[in-house]
PDB file of C-alpha atoms in Angstrom:
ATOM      1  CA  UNK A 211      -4.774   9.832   9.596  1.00 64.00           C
ATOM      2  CA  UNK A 212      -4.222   7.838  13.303  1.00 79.00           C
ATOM      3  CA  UNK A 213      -6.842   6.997  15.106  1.00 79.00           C
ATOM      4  CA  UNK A 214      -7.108   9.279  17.751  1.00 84.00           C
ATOM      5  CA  UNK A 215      -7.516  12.210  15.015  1.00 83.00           C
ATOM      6  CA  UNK A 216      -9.870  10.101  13.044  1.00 78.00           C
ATOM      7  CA  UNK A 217     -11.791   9.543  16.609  1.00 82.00           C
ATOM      8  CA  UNK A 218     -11.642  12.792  17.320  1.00 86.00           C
ATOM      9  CA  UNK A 219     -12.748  13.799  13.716  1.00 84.00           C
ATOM     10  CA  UNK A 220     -15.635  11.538  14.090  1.00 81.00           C
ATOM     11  CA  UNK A 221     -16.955  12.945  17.531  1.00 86.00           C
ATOM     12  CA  UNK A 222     -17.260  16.456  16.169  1.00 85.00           C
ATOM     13  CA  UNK A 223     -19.027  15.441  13.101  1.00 80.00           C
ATOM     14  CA  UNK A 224     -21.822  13.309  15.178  1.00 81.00           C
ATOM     15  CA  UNK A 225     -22.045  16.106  17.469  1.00 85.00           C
ATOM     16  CA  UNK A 226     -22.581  18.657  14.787  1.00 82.00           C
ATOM     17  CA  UNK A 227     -25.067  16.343  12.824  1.00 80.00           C
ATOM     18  CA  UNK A 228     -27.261  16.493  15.512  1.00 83.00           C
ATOM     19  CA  UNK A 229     -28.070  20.117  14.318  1.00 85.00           C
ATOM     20  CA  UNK A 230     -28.711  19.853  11.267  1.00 83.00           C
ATOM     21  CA  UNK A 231     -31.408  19.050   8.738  1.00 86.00           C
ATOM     22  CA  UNK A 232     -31.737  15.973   7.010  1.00 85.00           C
ATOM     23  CA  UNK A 233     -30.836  17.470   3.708  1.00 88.00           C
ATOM     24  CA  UNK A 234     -27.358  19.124   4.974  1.00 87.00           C
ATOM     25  CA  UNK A 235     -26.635  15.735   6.651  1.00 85.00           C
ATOM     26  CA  UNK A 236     -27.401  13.878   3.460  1.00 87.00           C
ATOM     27  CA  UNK A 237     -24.710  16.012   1.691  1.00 88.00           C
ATOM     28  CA  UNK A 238     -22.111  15.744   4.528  1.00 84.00           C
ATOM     29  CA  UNK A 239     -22.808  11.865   4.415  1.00 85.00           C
ATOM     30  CA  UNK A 240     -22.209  12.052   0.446  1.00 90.00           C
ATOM     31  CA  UNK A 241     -18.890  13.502   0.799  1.00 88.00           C
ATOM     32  CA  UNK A 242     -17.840  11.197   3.491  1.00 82.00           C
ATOM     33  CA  UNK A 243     -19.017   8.138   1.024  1.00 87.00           C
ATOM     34  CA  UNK A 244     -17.495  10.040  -2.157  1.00 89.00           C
ATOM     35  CA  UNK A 245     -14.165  10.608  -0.120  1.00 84.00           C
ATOM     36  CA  UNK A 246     -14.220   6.867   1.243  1.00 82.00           C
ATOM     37  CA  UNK A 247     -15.011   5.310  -2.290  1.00 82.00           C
ATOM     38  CA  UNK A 248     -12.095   7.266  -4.338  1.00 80.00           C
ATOM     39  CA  UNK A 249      -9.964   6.710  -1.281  1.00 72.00           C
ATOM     40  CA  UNK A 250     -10.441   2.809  -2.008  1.00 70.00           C
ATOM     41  CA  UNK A 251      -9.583   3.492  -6.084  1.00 68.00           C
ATOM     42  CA  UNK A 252      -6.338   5.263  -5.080  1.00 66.00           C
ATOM     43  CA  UNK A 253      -4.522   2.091  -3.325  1.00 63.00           C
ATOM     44  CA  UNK A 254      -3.114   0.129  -6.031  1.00 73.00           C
ATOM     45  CA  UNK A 255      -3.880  -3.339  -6.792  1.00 77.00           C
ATOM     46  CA  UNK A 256      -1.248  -6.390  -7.211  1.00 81.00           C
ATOM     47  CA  UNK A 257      -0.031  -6.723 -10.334  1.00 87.00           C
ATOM     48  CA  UNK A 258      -0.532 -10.732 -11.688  1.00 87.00           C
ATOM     49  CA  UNK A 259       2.929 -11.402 -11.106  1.00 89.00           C
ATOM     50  CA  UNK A 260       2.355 -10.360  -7.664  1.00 88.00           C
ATOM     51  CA  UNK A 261      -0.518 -12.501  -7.138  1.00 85.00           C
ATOM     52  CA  UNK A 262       1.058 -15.644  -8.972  1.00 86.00           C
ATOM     53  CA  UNK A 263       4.018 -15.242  -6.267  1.00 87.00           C
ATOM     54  CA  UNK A 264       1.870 -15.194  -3.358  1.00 83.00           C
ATOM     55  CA  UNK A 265      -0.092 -18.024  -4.939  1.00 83.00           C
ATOM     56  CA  UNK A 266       2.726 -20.234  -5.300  1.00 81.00           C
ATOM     57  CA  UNK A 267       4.494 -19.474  -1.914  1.00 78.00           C
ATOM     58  CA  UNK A 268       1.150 -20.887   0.118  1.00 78.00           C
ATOM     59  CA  UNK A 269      -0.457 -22.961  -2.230  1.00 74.00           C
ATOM     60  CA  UNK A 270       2.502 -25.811  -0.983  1.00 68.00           C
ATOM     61  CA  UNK A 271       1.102 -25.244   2.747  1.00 67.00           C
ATOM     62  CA  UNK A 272      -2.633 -26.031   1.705  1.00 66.00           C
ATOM     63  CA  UNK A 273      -1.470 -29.480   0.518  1.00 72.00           C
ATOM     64  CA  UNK A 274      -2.816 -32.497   1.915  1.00 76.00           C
ATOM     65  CA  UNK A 275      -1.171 -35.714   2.687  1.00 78.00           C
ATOM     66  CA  UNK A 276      -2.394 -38.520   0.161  1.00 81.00           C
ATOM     67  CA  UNK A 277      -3.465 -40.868   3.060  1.00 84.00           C
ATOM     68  CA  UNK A 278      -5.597 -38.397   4.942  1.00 83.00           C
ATOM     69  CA  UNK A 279      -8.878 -39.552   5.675  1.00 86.00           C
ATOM     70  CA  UNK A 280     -11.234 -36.420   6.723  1.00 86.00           C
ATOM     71  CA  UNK A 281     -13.999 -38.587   7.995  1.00 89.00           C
ATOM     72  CA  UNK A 282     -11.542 -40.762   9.630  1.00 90.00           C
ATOM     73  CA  UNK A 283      -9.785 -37.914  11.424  1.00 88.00           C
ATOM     74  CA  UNK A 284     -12.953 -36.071  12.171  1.00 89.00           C
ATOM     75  CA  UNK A 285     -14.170 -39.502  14.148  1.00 89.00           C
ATOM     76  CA  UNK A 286     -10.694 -39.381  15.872  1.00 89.00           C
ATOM     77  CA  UNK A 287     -11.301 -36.021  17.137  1.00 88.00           C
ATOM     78  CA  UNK A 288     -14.888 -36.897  18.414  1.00 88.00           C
ATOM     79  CA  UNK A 289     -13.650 -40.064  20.195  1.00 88.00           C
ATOM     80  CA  UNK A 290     -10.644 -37.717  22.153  1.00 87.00           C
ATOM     81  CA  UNK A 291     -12.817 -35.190  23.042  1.00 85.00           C
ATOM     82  CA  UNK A 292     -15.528 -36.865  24.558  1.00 86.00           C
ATOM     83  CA  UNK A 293     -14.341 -40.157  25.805  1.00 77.00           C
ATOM     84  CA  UNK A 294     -14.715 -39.932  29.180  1.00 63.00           C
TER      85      UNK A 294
END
């Protein structure tokens, strides 16, 4: 569904909530939730090989140097920024 017809979608419903009892728009709300929920269950999830690939094509960015000093750096940073 795009937006717009999703937007649109959406505009009708609030408009035609507004006439309703709060019993009919507790069951219109359940079906929205229901439909939401099982539309959540239908996308498939990434198989462990999947995962494992992603895992080891990022983890190599997330390294750190061996000689970085966080403290040190952090200090750096405070010294640049607001020497004056």
């Amino acid at each position: 569904m795009s937006y717009e017809a999703y937007n649109a979608f959406a505009t009708a419903v609030q408009k035609e909530m507004q006439r309703l009892d709060y019993e009919e728009q507790l069951g219109i709300l359940t079906i929205v939730v229901t439909a939401m929920n099982n539309k959540k269950k239908q996308v498939p999830a990434m198989s462990r090989e999947e995962k494992l690939s992603l895992f080891e094509k990022f983890k190599g960015s997330m390294k750190v140097p061996a000689d970085f000093e966080a403290r040190k750096e952090y200090l750096e940073y405070l010294d640049e920024r607001y020497s004056v």
